[in-house]
XYZ file of C-alpha atoms in Angstrom:
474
model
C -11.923 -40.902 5.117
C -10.217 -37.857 3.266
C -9.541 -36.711 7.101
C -7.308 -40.094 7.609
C -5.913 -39.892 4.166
C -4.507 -36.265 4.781
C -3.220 -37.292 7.996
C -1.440 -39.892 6.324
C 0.134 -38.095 3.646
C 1.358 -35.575 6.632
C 2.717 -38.586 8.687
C 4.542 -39.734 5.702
C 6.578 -36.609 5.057
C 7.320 -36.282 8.540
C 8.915 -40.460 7.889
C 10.574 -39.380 5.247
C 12.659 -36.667 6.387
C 13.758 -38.386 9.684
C 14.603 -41.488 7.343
C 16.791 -38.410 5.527
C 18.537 -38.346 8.332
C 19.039 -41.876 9.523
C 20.563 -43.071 5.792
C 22.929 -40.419 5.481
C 24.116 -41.081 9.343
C 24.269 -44.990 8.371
C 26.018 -44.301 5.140
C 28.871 -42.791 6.999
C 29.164 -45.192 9.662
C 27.175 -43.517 12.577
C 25.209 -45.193 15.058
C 22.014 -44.128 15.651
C 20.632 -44.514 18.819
C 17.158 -43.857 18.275
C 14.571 -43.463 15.838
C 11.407 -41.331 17.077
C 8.288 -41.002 15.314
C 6.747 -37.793 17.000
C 7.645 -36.127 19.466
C 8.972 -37.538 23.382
C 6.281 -35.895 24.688
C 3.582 -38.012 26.960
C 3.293 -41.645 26.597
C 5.136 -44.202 23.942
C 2.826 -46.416 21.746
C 5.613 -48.551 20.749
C 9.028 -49.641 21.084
C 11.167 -52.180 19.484
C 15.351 -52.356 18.843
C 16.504 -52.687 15.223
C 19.860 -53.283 15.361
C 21.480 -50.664 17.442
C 18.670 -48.845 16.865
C 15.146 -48.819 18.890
C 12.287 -47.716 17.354
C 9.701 -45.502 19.409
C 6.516 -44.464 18.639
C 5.407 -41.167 20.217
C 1.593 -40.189 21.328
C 2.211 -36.903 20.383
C 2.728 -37.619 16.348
C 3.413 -34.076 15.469
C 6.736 -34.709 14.582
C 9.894 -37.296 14.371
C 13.676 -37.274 15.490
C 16.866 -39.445 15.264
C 19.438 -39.014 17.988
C 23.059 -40.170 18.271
C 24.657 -41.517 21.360
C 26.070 -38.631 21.783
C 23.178 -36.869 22.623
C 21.819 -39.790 25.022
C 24.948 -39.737 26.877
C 24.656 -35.652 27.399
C 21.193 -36.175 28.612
C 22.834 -38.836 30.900
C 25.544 -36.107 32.636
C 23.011 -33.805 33.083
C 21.143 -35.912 35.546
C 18.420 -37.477 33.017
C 19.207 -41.168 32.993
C 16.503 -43.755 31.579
C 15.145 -45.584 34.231
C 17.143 -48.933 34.897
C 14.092 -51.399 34.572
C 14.000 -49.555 30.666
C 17.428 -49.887 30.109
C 19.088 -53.342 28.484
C 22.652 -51.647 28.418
C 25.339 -54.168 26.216
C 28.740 -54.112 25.992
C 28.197 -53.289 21.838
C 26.201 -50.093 22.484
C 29.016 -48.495 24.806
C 31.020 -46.540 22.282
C 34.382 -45.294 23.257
C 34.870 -41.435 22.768
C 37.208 -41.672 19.437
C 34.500 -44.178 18.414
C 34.347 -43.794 14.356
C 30.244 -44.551 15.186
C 29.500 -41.510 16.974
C 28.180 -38.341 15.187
C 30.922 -35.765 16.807
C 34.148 -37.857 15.510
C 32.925 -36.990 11.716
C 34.092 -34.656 9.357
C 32.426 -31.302 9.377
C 30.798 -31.933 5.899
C 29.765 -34.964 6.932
C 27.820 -33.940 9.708
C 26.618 -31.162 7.558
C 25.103 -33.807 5.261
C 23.578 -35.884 8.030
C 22.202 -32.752 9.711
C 20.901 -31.626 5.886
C 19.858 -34.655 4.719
C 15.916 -34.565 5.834
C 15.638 -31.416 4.219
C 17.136 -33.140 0.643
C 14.745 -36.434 1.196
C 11.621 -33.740 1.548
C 12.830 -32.190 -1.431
C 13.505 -35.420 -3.423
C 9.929 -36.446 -2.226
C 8.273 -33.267 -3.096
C 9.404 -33.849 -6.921
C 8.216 -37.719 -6.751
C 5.160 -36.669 -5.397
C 4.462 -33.810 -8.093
C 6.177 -35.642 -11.090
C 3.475 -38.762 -10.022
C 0.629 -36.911 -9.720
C 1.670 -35.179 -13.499
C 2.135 -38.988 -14.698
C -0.863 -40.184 -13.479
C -3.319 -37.481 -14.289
C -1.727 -35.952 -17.075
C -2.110 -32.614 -16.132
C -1.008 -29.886 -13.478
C -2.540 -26.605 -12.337
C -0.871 -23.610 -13.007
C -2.664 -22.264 -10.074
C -4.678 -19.634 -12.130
C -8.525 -19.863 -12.993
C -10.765 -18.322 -15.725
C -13.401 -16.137 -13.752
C -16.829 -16.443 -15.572
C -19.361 -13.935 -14.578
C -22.386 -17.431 -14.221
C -25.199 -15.521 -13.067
C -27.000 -12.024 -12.124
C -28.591 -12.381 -9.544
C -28.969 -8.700 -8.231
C -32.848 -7.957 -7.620
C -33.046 -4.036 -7.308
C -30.511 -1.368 -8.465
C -28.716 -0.939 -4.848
C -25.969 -1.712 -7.360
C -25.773 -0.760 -10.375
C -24.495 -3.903 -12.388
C -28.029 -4.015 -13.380
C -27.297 -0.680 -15.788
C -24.601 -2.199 -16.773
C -23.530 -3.974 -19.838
C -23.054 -7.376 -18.224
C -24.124 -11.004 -19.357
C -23.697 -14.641 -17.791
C -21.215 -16.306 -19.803
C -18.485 -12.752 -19.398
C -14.961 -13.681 -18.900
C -13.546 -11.224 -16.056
C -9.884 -10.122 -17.399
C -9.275 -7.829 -14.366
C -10.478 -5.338 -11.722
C -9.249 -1.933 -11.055
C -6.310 -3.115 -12.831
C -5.497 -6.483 -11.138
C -5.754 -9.425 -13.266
C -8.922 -11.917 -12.248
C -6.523 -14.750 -12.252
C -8.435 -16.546 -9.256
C -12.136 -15.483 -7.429
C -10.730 -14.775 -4.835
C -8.547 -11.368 -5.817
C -12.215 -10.261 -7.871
C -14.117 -10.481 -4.303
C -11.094 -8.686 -2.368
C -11.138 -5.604 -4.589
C -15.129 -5.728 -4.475
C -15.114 -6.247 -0.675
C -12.836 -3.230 -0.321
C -14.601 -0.936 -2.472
C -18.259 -0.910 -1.007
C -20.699 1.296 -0.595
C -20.287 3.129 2.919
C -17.332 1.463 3.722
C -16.529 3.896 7.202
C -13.304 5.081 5.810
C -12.357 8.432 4.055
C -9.119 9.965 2.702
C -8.031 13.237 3.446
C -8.152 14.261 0.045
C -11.970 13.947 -0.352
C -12.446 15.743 3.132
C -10.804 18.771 2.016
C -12.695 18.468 -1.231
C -15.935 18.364 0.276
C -14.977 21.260 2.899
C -14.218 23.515 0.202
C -17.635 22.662 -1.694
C -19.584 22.927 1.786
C -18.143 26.707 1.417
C -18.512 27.442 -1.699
C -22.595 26.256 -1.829
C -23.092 27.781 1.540
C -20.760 31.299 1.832
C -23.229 33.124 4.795
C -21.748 30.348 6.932
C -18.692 30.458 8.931
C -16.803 27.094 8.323
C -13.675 28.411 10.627
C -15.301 27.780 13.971
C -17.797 25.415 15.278
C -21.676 25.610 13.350
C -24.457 26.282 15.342
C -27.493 24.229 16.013
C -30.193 24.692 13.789
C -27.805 26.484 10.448
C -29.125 25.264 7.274
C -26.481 23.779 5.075
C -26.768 22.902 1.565
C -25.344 19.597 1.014
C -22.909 18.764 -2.076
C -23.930 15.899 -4.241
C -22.990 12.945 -4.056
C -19.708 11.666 -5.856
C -17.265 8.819 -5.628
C -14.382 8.744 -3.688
C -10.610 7.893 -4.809
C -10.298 4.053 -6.919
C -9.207 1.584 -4.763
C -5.331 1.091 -5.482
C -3.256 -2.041 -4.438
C -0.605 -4.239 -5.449
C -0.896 -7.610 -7.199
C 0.204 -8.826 -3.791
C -2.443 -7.169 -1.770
C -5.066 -8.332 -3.710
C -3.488 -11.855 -3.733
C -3.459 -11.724 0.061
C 0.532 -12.467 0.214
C 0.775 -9.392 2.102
C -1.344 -7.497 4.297
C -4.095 -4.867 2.899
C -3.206 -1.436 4.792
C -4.701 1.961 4.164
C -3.926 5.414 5.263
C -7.662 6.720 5.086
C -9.357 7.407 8.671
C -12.112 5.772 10.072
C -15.515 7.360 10.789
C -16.621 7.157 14.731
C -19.923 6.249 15.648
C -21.222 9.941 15.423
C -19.764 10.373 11.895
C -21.469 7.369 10.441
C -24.295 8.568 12.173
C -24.496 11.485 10.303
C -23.499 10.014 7.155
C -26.767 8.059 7.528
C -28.526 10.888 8.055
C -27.440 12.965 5.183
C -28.333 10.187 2.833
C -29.958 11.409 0.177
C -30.586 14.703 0.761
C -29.723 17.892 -0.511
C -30.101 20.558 2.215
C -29.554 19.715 5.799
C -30.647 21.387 9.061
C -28.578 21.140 11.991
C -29.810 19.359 15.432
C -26.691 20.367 17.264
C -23.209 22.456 16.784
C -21.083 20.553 14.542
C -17.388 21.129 13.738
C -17.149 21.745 10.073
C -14.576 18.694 9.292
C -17.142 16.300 11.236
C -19.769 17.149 8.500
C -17.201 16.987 5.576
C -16.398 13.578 6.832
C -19.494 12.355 6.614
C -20.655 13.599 3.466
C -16.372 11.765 2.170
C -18.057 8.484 2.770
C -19.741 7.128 -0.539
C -18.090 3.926 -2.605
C -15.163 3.899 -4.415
C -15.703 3.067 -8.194
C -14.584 -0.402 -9.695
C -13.735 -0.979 -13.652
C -14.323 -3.967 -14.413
C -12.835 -5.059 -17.798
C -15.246 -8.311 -19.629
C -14.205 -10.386 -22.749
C -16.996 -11.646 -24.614
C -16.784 -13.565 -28.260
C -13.221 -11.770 -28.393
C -14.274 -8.607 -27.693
C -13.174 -6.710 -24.509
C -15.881 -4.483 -23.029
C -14.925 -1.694 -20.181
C -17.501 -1.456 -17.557
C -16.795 2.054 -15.420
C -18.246 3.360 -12.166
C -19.626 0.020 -11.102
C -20.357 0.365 -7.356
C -21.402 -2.372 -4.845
C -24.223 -2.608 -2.548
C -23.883 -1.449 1.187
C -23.096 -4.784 2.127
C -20.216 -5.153 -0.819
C -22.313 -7.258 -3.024
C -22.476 -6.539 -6.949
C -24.951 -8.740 -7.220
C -23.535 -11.211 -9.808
C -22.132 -15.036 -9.071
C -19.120 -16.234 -10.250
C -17.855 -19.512 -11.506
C -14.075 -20.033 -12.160
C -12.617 -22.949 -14.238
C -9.207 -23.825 -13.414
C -6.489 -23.413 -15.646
C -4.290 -26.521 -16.283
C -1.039 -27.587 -18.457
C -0.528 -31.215 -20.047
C 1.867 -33.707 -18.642
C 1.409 -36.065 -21.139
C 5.413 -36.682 -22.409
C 8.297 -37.822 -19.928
C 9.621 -34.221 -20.645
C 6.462 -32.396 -20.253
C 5.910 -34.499 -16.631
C 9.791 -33.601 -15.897
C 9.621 -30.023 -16.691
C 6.294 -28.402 -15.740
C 6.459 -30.390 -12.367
C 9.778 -28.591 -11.403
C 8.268 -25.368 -12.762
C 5.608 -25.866 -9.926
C 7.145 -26.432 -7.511
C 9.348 -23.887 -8.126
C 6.455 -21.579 -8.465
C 4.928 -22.729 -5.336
C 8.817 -22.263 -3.692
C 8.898 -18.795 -4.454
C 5.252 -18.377 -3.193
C 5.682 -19.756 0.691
C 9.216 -18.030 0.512
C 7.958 -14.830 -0.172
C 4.972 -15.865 2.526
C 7.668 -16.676 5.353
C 8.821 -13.022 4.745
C 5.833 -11.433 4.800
C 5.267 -13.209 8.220
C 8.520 -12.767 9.696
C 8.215 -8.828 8.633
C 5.220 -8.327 10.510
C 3.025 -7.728 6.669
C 1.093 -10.587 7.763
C 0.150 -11.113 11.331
C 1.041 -13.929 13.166
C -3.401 -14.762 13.169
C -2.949 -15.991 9.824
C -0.234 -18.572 10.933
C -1.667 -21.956 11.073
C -0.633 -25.839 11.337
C -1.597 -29.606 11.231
C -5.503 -28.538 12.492
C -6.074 -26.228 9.615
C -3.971 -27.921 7.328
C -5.705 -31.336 7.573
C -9.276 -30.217 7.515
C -7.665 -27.918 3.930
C -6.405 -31.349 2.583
C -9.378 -33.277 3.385
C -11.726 -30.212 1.695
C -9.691 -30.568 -1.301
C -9.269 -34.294 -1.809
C -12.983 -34.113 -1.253
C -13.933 -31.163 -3.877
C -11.166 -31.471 -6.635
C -9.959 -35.172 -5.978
C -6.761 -36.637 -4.966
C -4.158 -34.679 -7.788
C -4.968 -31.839 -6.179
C -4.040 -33.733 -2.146
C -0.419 -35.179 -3.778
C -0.136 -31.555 -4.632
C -0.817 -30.240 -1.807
C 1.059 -32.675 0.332
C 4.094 -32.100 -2.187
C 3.821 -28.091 -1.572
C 4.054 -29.491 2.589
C 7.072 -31.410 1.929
C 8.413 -27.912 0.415
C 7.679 -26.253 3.240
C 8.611 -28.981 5.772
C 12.113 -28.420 4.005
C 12.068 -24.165 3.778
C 11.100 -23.999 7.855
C 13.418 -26.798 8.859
C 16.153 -25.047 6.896
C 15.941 -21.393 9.407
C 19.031 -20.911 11.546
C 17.188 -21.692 14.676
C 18.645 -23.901 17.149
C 16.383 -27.177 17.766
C 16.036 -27.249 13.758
C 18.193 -28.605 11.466
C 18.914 -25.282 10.158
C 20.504 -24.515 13.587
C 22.832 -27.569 13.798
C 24.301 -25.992 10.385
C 24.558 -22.405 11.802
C 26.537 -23.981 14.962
C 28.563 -26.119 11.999
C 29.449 -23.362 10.286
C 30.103 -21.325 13.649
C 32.441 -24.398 14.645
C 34.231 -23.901 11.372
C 35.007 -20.559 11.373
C 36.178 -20.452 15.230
C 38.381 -23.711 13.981
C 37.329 -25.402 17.569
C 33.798 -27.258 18.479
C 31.172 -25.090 20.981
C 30.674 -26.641 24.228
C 28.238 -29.188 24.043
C 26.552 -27.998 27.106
C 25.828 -24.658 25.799
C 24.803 -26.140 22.385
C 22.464 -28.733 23.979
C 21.068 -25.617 26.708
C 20.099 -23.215 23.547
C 18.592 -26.395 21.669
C 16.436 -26.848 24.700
C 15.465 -23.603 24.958
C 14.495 -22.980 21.729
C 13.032 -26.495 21.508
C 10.426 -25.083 24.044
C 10.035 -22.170 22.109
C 9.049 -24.236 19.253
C 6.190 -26.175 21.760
C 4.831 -22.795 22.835
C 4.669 -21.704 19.296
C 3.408 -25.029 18.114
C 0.277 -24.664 20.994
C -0.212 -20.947 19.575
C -0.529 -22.703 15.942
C -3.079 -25.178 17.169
C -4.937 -22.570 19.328
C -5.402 -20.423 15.575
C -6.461 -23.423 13.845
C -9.149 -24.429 15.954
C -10.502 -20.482 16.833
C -10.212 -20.643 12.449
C -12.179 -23.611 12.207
C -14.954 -23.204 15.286
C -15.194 -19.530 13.357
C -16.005 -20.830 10.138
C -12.585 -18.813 8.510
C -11.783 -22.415 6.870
C-alpha cells in the first residue's frame, strides 16, 4: 500500500508541472494541442479531446508533456503524420501561421514563462506540500538526530570499547572531529578506521623502515633480505587519524585517499607478523615489502560522550578487524515546532531551502565526477525509499520527501539541456541575443537527440536501481 501511495505522490508532481505548463500557455491565448501523461513511448491507455485539447495517457508513466501545434505540424513535414483512421482533422484546429494561438507568434517572455512555468508550479507545490505537512503535524525535521550510544554489546576485547569509559545512555557529540549529527557519519568514520584495513600511508612506511634499521643494524636494508635473516619486529603502533571533511563523512562527496593498498603477499605477511616480536624469514624479501606490512594496524578514533552535562574524551578507541566497536546505537531525531501560522511559514521555507542547497551541491558533486555516476538513481529506488519511510516514520516524513522530489523535479528540469525545459530557455535566450529565431529544424533535430539521450540515461537509472535493490544497497 505505501508502494501505491509513493507512486502516487510521484505521478502527482509529474501532473502538476505539465499542468504548469498548460495554464500559463492558456493564460496567454495558446492552443495546446496535446496533453500527455508519460511518455509517447509504447501503447496509449487513454485518449479523449478537451476542447482543442486531447488528453493521452501513456503506458510508459515516467513522465508527462504538452505540445503546441507547432510542434505537431513539424513532426508532420518531416514525414511523421498520424495515421488518417486517428486523425478527426476540423476546420477550428487548422491555425493559420500568424495565428495569435500558436506558441511561436508570442512574445519572447511569454514563451519564457510558458516554457518556465512547470518548474514554478513544482516549486509552488513543493512549499504546499511542506507548509501542510508543518500544519498538520506540527513539527518538521531539521534533518539532524541525537546519537545515543543504547547498548554494548562487544563480547571480548578485539576492541577495546570494553576498557573504555563508555555507558548505554552516552550522547555521541562527534568523531575524530565530525559532529554525530546523524548514525550514519558515526559508522563512516568507524568503517574507515578499522583494524587491518589493507591500506598504508607513506609516512608510516618510512617510519617503520627506519625502526626495522635501527632494532636490527647487522642487516642490510639497501638491497633485497635473504631467506632465513632474523628480524626483530617493531611494536605495534597506530597509524595516522583518519581525516575528512564534514562532506566526506556526510557522503555528499566521494571518500578518496592517497594511502596504497597492500597486495595479496603484503597482507599475507601482515598476517603473519601478527603478534610477534622477532621474525624469521621464509624467503628474500625487499625491505619496503616488510615495512608495509608491519604500516598496517588501525587508525585511532576519539570519540567525544556527553553524559549528565559532562563531556568525556574517549582516545585511542580502535575497532575490531571487521570495523565493529562493538556498541549499538539508537538516534532520536531532532525536530522544530510548527505550531503558529509564522512558525509553519518560516521553518518550512527554511527546509526546503536547506534541502535546495543539499541536492544542488549533490548535482555538482555528480556532474564533477566526486560522486560516480553508480550512486545515480530514479523512480525504482526512489519508490521502494518512499514506501520504507512512509512505512517506518509515517506519512510527514513521505509529503517531505515527495516535496524534496518536486525540488528536484524543478533543479534537473531547469539544466540547459535541450529536450528539458531548461533548454527551450537556453535556445530563448540564444534567439534573443542573435535578434532572429533558430531554425526549427535544427532546434527540433538537437531536442531529439538529446531526448534519446535522456531514454538511454533514464534505462542506465533503472538498471542502478534494480542492481541497488536485488543487492540489498537500499
Amino acid at each position: 500500500m505505501n508502494t501505491i501511495i509513493m507512486l502516487f505522490l510521484i505521478s502527482l508532481l509529474i501532473l502538476v508541472h505539465e499542468i504548469g505548463h498548460f495554464a500559463a500557455a492558456r493564460m496567454f491565448g495558446v492552443r495546446v494541442s496535446k496533453f500527455g501523461f508519460g511518455l509517447p513511448i509504447g501503447p496509449t491507455l487513454f485518449k479523449t479531446k478537451w476542447g482543442n485539447t486531447e488528453i493521452l495517457v501513456h503506458a510508459f508513466l515516467l513522465g508527462g508533456y504538452v505540445s503546441f501545434p507547432d510542434d505537431e505540424e513539424v513532426k508532420e513535414k518531416e514525414g511523421e503524420p498520424e495515421k488518417e483512421e486517428n486523425k478527426e482533422v476540423k476546420d477550428e484546429d487548422i491555425l493559420p501561421p500568424d495565428s495569435p494561438e500558436r506558441f511561436k507568434n508570442k512574445k519572447p517572455w511569454q514563451k519564457a514563462v510558458i516554457v518556465s512555468a512547470g518548474v514554478f508550479m513544482n516549486v509552488i507545490f513543493a512549499i504546499f506540500l511542506t507548509m501542510l505537512a508543518a500544519a498538520w503535524y506540527h513539527k518538521l525535521p531539521t534533518g539532524t538526530s541525537d546519537v545515543f550510544i543504547k547498548e554494548i554489546i562487544s563480547k571480548d576485547n578485539t576492541s577495546n570499547i570494553l576498557n573504555s569509559d563508555v555507558k548505554p545512555g552516552d550522547k555521541i557529540k562527534s568523531i575524530n572531529g565530525i559532529k554525530a549529527t546523524n548514525a550514519y557519519k558515526f559508522i563512516f568514520v568507524v568503517q574507515k578506521s578499522k583494524y587491518f584495513d589493507g591500506i598504508v600511508d607513506n609516512e608510516t612506511i618510512t617510519s617503520k623502515l627506519n625502526e626495522l634499521k635501527r632494532l636490527n643494524p647487522n642487516v642490510d636494508f639497501e638491497n633485497v633480505i635473504k631467506k632465513d635473516t632474523k628480524i626483530i619486529l617493531p611494536k605495534l603502533t597506530p597509524e595516522k587519524p583518519l581525516n575528512i571533511s564534514e562532506n566526506v563523512a556526510s557522503g555528499y562527496e566521494k571518500y578518496e585517499t592517497s594511502e596504497i593498498n597492500l597486495t595479496k603477499e603484503e597482507i599475507k605477511l601482515r598476517d603473519e607478523l601478527e603478534n610477534k616480536t622477532n621474525y624469521t624469514l621464509v624467503e628474500d624479501i625487499e625491505p619496503e615489502t616488510l615495512a608495509k606490512a608491519l604500516s598496517d594496524s588501525f587508525k585511532p578514533l576519539t570519540i567525544v560522550l556527553e553524559r549528565d552535562g559532562k563531556e568525556i574524551v574517549l582516545n585511542d578507541i580502535y575497532t575490531d578487524k571487521t570495523g565493529v566497536l562493538g556498541i549499538k546505537l539508537e538516534t532520536k531525531e531532532i525536530f522544530t515546532e510548527t505550531n503558529t501560522p509564522k512558525e509553519i511559514v518560516v521553518n518550512s521555507l527554511k527546509y526546503l531551502w536547506t534541502n535546495t542547497k543539499l541536492m544542488a551541491f549533490g548535482l555538482w558533486q555528480l556532474v564533477t565526477g566526486k560522486i560516480p555516476m553508480s550512486e545515480m538513481h530514479g523512480i525504482v529506488v526512489i519508490t521502494k525509499v518512499g514506501s520504507d519511510i512512509i512505512e517506518t516514520y509515517g506519512m510527514l516524513n513521505g509529503l517531505l520527501l515527495t516535496a524534496i522530489i518536486s525540488i528536484d523535479l524543478a533543479i534537473i528540469n531547469l539544466l540547459p539541456i535541450p529536450a528539458l525545459d531548461g533548454g527551450h530557455l537556453m535556445f530563448l535566450a540564444l534567439e534573443k541575443i542573435l535578434g532572429r529565431e533558430i531554425d526549427e529544424k535544427i532546434t527540433e533535430t538537437i531536442g531529439r537527440i538529446f531526448f534519446l539521450l535522456l531514454i538511454v540515461l533514464m534505462v542506465f537509472v533503472i538498471f542502478n536501481d534494480i542492481f541497488a535493490l536485488v543487492t540489498h544497497k537500499f
